[in-house]
PDB file of C-alpha atoms and ligand atoms in Angstrom:
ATOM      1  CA  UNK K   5       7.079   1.616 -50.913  1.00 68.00           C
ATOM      2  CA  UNK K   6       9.714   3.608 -49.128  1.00 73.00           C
ATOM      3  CA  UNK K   7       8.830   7.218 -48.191  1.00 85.00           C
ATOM      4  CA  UNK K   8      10.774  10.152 -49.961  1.00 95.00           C
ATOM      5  CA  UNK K   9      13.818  11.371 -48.061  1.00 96.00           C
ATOM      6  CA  UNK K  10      13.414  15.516 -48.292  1.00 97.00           C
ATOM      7  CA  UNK K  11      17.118  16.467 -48.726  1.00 97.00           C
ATOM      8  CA  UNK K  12      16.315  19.909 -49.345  1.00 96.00           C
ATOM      9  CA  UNK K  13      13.437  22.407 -49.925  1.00 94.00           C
ATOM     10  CA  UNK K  14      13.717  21.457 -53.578  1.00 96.00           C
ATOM     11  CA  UNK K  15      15.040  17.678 -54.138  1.00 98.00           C
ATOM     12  CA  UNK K  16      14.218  14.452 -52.818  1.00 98.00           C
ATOM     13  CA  UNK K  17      15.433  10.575 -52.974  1.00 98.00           C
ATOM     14  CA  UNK K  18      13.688   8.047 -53.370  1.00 98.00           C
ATOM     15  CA  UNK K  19      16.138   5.805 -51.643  1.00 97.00           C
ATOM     16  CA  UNK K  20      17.877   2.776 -52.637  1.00 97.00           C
ATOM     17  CA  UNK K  21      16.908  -0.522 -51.777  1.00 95.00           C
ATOM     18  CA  UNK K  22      19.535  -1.579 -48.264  1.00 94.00           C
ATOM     19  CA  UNK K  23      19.333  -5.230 -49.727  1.00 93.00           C
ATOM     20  CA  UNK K  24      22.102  -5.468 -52.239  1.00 90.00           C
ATOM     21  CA  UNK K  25      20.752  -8.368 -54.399  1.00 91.00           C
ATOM     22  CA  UNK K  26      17.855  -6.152 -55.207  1.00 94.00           C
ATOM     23  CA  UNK K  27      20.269  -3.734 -56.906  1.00 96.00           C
ATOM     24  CA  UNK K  28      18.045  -0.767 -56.741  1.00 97.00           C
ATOM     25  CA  UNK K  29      20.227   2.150 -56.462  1.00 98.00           C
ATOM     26  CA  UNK K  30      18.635   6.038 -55.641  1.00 98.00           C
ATOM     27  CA  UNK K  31      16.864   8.000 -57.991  1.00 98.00           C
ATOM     28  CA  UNK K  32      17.128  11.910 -57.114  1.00 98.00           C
ATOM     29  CA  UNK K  33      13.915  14.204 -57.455  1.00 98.00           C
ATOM     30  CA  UNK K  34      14.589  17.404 -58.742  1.00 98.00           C
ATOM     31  CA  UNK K  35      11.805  19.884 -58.553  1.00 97.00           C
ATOM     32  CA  UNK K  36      12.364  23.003 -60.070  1.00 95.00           C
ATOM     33  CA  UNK K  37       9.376  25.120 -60.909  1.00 92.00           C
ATOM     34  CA  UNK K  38       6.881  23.304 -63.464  1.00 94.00           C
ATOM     35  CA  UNK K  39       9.002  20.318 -63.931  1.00 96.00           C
ATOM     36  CA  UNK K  40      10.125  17.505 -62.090  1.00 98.00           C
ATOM     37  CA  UNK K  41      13.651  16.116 -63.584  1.00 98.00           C
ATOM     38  CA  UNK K  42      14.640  12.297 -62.092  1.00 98.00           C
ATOM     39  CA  UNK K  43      18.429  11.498 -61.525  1.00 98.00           C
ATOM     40  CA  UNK K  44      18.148   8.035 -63.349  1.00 98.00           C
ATOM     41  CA  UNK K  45      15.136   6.040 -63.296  1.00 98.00           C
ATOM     42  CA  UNK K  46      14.688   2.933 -60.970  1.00 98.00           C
ATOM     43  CA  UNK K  47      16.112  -0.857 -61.970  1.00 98.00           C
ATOM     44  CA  UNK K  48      12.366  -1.672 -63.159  1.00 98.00           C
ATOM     45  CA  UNK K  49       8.841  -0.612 -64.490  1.00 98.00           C
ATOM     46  CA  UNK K  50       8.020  -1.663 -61.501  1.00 97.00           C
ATOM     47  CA  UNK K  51      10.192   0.917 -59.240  1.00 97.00           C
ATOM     48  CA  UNK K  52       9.124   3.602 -61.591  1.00 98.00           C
ATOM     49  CA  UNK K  53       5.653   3.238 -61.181  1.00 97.00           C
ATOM     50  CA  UNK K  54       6.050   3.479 -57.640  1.00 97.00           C
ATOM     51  CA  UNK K  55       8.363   6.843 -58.122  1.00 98.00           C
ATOM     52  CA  UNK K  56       5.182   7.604 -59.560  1.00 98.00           C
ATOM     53  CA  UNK K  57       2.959   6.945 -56.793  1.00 97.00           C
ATOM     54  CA  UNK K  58       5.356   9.038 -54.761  1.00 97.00           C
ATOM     55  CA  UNK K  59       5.899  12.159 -56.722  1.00 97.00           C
ATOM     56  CA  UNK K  60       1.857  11.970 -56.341  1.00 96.00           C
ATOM     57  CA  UNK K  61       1.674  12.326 -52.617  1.00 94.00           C
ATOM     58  CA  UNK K  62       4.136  15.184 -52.753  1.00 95.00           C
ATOM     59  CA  UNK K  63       2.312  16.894 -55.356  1.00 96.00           C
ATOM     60  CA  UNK K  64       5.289  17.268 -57.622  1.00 97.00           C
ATOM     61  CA  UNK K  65       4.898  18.633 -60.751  1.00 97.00           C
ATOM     62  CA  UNK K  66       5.292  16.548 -64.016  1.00 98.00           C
ATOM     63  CA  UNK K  67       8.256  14.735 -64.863  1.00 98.00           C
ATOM     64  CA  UNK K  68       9.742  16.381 -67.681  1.00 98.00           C
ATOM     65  CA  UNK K  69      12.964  14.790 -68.050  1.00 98.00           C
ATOM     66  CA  UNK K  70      14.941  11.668 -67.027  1.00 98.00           C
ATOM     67  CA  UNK K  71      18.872  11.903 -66.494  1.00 98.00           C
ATOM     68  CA  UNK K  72      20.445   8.472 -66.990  1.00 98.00           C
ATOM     69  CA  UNK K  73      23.562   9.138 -65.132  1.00 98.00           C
ATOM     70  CA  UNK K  74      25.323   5.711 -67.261  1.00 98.00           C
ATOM     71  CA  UNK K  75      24.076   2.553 -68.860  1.00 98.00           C
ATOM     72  CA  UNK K  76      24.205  -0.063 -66.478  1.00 97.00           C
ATOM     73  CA  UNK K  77      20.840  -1.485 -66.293  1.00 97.00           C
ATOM     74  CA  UNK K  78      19.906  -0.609 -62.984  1.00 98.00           C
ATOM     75  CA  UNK K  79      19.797   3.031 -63.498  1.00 98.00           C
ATOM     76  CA  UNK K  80      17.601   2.698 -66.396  1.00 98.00           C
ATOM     77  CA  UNK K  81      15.542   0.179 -66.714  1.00 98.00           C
ATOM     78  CA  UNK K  82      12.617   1.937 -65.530  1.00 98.00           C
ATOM     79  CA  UNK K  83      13.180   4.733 -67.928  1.00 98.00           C
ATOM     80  CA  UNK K  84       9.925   2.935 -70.329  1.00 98.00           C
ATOM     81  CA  UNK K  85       7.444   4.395 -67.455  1.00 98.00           C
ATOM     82  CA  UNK K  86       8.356   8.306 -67.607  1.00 98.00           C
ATOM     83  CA  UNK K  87       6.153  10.297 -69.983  1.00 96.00           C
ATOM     84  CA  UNK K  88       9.765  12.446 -70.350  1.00 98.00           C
ATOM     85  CA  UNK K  89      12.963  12.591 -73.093  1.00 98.00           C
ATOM     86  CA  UNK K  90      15.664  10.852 -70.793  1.00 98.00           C
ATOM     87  CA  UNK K  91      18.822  12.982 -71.378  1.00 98.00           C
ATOM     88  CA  UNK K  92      22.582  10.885 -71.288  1.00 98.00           C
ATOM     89  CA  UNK K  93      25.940  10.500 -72.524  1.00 98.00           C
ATOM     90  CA  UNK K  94      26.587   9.726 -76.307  1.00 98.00           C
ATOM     91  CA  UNK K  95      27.850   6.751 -75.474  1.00 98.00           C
ATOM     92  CA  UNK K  96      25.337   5.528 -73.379  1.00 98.00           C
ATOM     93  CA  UNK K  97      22.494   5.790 -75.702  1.00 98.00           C
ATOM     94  CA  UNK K  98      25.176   3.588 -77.883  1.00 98.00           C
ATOM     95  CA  UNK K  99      25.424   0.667 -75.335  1.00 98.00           C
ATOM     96  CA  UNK K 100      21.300   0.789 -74.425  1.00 98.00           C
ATOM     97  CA  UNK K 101      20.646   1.024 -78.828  1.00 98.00           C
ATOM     98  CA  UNK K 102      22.506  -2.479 -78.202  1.00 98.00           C
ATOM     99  CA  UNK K 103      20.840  -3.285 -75.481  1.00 97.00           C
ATOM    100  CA  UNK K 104      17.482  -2.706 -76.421  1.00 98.00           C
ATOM    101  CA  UNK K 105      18.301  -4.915 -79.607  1.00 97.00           C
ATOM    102  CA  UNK K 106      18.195  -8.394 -76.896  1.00 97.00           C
ATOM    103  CA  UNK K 107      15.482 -10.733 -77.298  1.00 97.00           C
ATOM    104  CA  UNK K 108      14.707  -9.682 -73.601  1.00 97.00           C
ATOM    105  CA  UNK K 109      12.741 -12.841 -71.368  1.00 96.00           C
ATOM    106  CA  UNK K 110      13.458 -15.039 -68.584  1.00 96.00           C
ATOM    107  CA  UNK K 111      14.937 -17.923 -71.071  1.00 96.00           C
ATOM    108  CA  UNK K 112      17.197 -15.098 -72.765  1.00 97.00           C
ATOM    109  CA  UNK K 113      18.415 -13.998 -68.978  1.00 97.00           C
ATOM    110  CA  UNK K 114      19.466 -17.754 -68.021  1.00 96.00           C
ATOM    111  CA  UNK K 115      21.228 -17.973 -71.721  1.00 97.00           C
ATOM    112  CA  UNK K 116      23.017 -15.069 -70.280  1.00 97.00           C
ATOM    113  CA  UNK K 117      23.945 -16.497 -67.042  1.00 96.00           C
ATOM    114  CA  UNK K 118      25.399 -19.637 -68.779  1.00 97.00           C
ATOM    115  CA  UNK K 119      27.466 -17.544 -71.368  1.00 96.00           C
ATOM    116  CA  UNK K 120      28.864 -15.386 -68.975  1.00 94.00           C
ATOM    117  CA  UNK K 121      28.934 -17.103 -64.798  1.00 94.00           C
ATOM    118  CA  UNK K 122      30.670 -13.695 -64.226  1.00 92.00           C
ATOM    119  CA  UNK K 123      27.536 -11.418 -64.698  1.00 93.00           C
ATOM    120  CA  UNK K 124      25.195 -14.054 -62.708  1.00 94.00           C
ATOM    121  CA  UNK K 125      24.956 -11.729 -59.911  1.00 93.00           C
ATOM    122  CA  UNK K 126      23.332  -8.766 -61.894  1.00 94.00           C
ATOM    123  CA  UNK K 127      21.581 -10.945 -64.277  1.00 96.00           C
ATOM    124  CA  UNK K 128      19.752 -12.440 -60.970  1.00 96.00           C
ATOM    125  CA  UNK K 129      19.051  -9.091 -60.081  1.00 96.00           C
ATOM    126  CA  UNK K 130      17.660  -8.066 -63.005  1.00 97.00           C
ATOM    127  CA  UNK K 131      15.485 -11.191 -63.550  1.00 96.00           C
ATOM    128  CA  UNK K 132      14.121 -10.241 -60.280  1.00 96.00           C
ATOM    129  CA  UNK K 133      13.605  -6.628 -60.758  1.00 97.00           C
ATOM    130  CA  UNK K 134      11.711  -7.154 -63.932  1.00 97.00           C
ATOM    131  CA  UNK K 135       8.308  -9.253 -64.125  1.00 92.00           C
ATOM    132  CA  UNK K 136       6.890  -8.747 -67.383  1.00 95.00           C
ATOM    133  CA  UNK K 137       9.402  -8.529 -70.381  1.00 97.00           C
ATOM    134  CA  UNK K 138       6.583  -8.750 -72.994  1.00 96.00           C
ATOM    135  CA  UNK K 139       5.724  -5.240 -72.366  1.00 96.00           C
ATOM    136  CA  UNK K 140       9.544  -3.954 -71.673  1.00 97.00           C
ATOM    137  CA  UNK K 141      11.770  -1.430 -73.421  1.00 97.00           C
ATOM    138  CA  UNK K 142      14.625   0.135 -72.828  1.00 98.00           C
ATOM    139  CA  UNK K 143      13.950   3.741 -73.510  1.00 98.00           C
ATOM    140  CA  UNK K 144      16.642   5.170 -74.923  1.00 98.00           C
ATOM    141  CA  UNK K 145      17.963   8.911 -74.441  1.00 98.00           C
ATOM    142  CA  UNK K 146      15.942  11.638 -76.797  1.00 98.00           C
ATOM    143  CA  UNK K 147      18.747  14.000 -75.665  1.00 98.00           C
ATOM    144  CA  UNK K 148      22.004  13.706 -75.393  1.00 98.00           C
ATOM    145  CA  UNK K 149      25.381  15.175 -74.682  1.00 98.00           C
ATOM    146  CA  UNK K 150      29.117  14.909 -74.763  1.00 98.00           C
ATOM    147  CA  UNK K 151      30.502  17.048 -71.910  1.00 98.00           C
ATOM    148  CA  UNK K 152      27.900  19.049 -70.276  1.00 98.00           C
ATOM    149  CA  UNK K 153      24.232  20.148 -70.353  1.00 98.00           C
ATOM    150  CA  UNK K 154      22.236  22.568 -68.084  1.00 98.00           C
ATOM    151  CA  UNK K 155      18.633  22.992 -67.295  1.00 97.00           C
ATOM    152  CA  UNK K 156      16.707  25.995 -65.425  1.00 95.00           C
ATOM    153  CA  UNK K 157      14.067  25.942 -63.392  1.00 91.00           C
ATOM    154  CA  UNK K 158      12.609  28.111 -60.748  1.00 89.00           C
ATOM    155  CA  UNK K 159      15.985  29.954 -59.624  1.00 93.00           C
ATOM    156  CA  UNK K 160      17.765  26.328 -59.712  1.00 96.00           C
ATOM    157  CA  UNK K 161      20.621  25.533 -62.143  1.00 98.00           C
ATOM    158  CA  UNK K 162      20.881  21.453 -62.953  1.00 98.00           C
ATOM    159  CA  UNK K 163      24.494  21.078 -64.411  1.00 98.00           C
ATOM    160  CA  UNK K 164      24.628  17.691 -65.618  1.00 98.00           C
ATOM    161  CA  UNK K 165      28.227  16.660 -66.652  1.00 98.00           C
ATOM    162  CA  UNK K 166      30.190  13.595 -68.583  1.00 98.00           C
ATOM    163  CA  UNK K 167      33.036  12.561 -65.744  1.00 98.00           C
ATOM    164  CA  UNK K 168      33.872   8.903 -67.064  1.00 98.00           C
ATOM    165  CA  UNK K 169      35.670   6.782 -65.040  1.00 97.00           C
ATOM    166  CA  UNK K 170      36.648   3.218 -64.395  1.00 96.00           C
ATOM    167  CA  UNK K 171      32.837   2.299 -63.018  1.00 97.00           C
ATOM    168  CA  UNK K 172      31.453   3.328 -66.809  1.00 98.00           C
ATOM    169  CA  UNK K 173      32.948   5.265 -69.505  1.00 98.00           C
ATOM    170  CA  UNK K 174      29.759   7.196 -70.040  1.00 98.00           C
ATOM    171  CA  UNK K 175      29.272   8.004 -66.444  1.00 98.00           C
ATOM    172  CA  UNK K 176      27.668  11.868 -65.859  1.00 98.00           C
ATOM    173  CA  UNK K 177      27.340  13.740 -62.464  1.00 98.00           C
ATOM    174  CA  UNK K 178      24.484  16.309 -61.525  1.00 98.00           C
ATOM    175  CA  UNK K 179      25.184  19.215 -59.471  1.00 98.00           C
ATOM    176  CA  UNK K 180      22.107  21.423 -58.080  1.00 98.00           C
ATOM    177  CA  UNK K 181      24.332  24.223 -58.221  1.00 98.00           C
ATOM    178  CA  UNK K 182      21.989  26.968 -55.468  1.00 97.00           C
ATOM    179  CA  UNK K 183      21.645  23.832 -53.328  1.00 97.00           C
ATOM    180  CA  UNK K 184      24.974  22.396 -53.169  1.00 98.00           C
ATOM    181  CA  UNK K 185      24.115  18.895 -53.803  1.00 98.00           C
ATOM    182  CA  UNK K 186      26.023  16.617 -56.224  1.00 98.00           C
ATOM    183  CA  UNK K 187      24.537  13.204 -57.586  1.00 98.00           C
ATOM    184  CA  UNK K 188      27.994  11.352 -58.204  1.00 98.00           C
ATOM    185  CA  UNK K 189      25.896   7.557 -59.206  1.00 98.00           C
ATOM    186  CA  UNK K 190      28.638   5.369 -59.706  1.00 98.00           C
ATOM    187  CA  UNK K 191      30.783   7.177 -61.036  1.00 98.00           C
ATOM    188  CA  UNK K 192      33.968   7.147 -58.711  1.00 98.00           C
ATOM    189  CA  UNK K 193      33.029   2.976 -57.837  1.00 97.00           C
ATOM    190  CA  UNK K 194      35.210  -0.105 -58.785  1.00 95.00           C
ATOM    191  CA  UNK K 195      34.391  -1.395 -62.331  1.00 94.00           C
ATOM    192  CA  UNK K 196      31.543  -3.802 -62.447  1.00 90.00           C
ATOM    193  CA  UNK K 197      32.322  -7.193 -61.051  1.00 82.00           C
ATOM    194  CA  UNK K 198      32.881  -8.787 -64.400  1.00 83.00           C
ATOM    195  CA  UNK K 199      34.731  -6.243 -65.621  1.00 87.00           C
ATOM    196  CA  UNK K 200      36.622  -6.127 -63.064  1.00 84.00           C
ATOM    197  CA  UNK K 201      39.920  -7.119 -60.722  1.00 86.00           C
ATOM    198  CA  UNK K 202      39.821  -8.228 -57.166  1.00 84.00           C
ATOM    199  CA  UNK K 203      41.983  -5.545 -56.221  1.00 89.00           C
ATOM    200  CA  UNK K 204      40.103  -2.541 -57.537  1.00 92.00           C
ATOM    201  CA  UNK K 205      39.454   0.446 -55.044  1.00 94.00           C
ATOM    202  CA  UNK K 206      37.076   3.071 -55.526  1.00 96.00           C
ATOM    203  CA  UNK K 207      38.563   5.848 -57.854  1.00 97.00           C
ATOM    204  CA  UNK K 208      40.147   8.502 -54.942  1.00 97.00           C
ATOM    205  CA  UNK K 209      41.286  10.859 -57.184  1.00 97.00           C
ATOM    206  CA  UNK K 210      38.338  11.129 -58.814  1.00 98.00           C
ATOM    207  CA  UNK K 211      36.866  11.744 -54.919  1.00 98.00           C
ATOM    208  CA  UNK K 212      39.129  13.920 -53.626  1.00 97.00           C
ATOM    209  CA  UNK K 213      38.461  16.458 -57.007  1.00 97.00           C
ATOM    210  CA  UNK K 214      34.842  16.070 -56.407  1.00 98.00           C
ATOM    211  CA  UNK K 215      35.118  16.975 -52.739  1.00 98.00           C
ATOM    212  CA  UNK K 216      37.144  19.942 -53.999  1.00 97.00           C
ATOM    213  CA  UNK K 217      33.993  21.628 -54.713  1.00 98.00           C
ATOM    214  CA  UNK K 218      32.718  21.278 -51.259  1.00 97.00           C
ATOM    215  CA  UNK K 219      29.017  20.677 -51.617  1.00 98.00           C
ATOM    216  CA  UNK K 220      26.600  19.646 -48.837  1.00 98.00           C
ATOM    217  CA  UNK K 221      25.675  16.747 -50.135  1.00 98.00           C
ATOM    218  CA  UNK K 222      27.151  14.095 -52.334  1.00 98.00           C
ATOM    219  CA  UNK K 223      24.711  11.612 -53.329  1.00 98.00           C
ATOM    220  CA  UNK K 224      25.781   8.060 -54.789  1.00 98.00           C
ATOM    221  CA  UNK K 225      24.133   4.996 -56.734  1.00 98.00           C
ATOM    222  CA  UNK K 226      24.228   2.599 -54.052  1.00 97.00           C
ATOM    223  CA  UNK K 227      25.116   4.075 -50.708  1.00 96.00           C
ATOM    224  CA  UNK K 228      23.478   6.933 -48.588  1.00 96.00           C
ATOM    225  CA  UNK K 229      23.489  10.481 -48.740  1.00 97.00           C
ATOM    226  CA  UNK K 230      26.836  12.058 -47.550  1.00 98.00           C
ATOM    227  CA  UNK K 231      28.079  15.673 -46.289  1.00 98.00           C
ATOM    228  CA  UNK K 232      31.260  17.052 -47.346  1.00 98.00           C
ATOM    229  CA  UNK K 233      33.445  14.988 -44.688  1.00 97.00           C
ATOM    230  CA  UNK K 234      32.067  11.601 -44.765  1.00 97.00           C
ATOM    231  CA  UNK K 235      32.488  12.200 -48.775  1.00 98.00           C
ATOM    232  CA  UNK K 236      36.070  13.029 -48.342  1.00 97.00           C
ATOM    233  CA  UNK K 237      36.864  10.380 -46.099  1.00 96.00           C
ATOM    234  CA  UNK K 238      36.172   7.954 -48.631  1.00 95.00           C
ATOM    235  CA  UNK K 239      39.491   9.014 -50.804  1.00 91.00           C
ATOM    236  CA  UNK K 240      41.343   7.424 -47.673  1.00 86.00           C
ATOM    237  CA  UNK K 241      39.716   4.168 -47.460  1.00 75.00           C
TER     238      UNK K 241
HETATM  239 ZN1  LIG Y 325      26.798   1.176 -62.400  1.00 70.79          ZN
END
């Protein structure tokens, strides 16, 4: 289990996983006051439970809600574990309602994989990430929203907001407003793989806006965190 990384007095990641065919991307730990509120929620029961296990040795209070920042499974397949409403986009809780309609097993993952070669890579992922589909569900968002949603706690302001994009069209950022620290996910990446061209780039307009509001730290899905300048740079590459 990887440590927390402390980002500041009041949030925490638990960090991705640096091998990319695990596809585990951060979750962010939000503790203000009473409640502990999760930026997305692991890629498996599994990864949960050990969020779990780690909120525990920080004493953190109780999670009381779970921001899925978009669909794609890896950001909420662990949402089953979390005694907590998980909070999304419209539209999101309309792809995982779909979603959570599969006959979800091993056999239904490899039908997958031969319908659509495209989405092998995730699929593999996935099978990986989860080992007991008997007992999974997708939990699906108890709240939702449409363009933005904020939550208080202990002198902290959570401002959760839909920003879309070409990664997902449900895809919601988080700012900590008092700390400066935006949870971007995916939102600004290529489109998924199968979705996708070879020539996509990650969305710079989307990053140079975003850097507009010079925060201290801009935390994505699948890379590490990143100050203001490294975060800007990227609308260049
Ligand atoms: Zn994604």
């Amino acid at each position: 289990m990887p440590p927390l990384v402390p980002l500041t007095d009041h949030i925490w990641l638990y960090p991705r996983d640096p091998n990319p065919e695990r596809i585990q991307p951060n979750v962010g730990i939000i503790v203000a006051g009473r409640q502990t509120i999760l930026v997305d929620a692991g890629n498996s029961p599994r990864i949960a439970r050990r969020i779990l296990l780690a909120l525990d040795e920080i004493h953190a209070p109780p999670v009381s809600a779970v921001i899925y920042t978009h669909h794609h499974w890896d950001h909420v397949f662990g949402g089953m574990v979390f005694d907590a409403p998980a909070v999304a986009h419209e539209i999101c809780r309309k792809h995982l309602a779909e979603m959570a309609a599969k006959p979800w097993s091993q056999a239904y993952i490899q039908e997958e994989i031969m319908r659509a070669p495209a989405r092998e890579q995730g699929l593999r992922g996935m099978a990986r990430a989860v080992d007991d589909w008997r007992s999974f569900r997708i939990a699906l968002p108890e709240i939702t929203l449409s363009k933005t949603l904020r939550l208080y706690g202990d002198g902290l302001t959570i401002e959760i907001e839909h920003i879309g994009g070409q990664h997902a069209p449900d895809s919601l950022i988080v700012r900590v407003l008092e700390a400066r620290v935006m949870f971007v996910a995916d939102a600004y990446y290529p489109p998924p793989p199968h979705q996708g061209r070879p020539d996509d780039t990650l969305d710079h307009k989307m990053i140079e806006r975003l850097a507009g509001e010079n925060m201290e730290l801009y935390i994505d899905g699948h890379g590490d965190p990143l100050g203001l300048e490294e975060f800007r740079r990227l609308a260049v590459e």
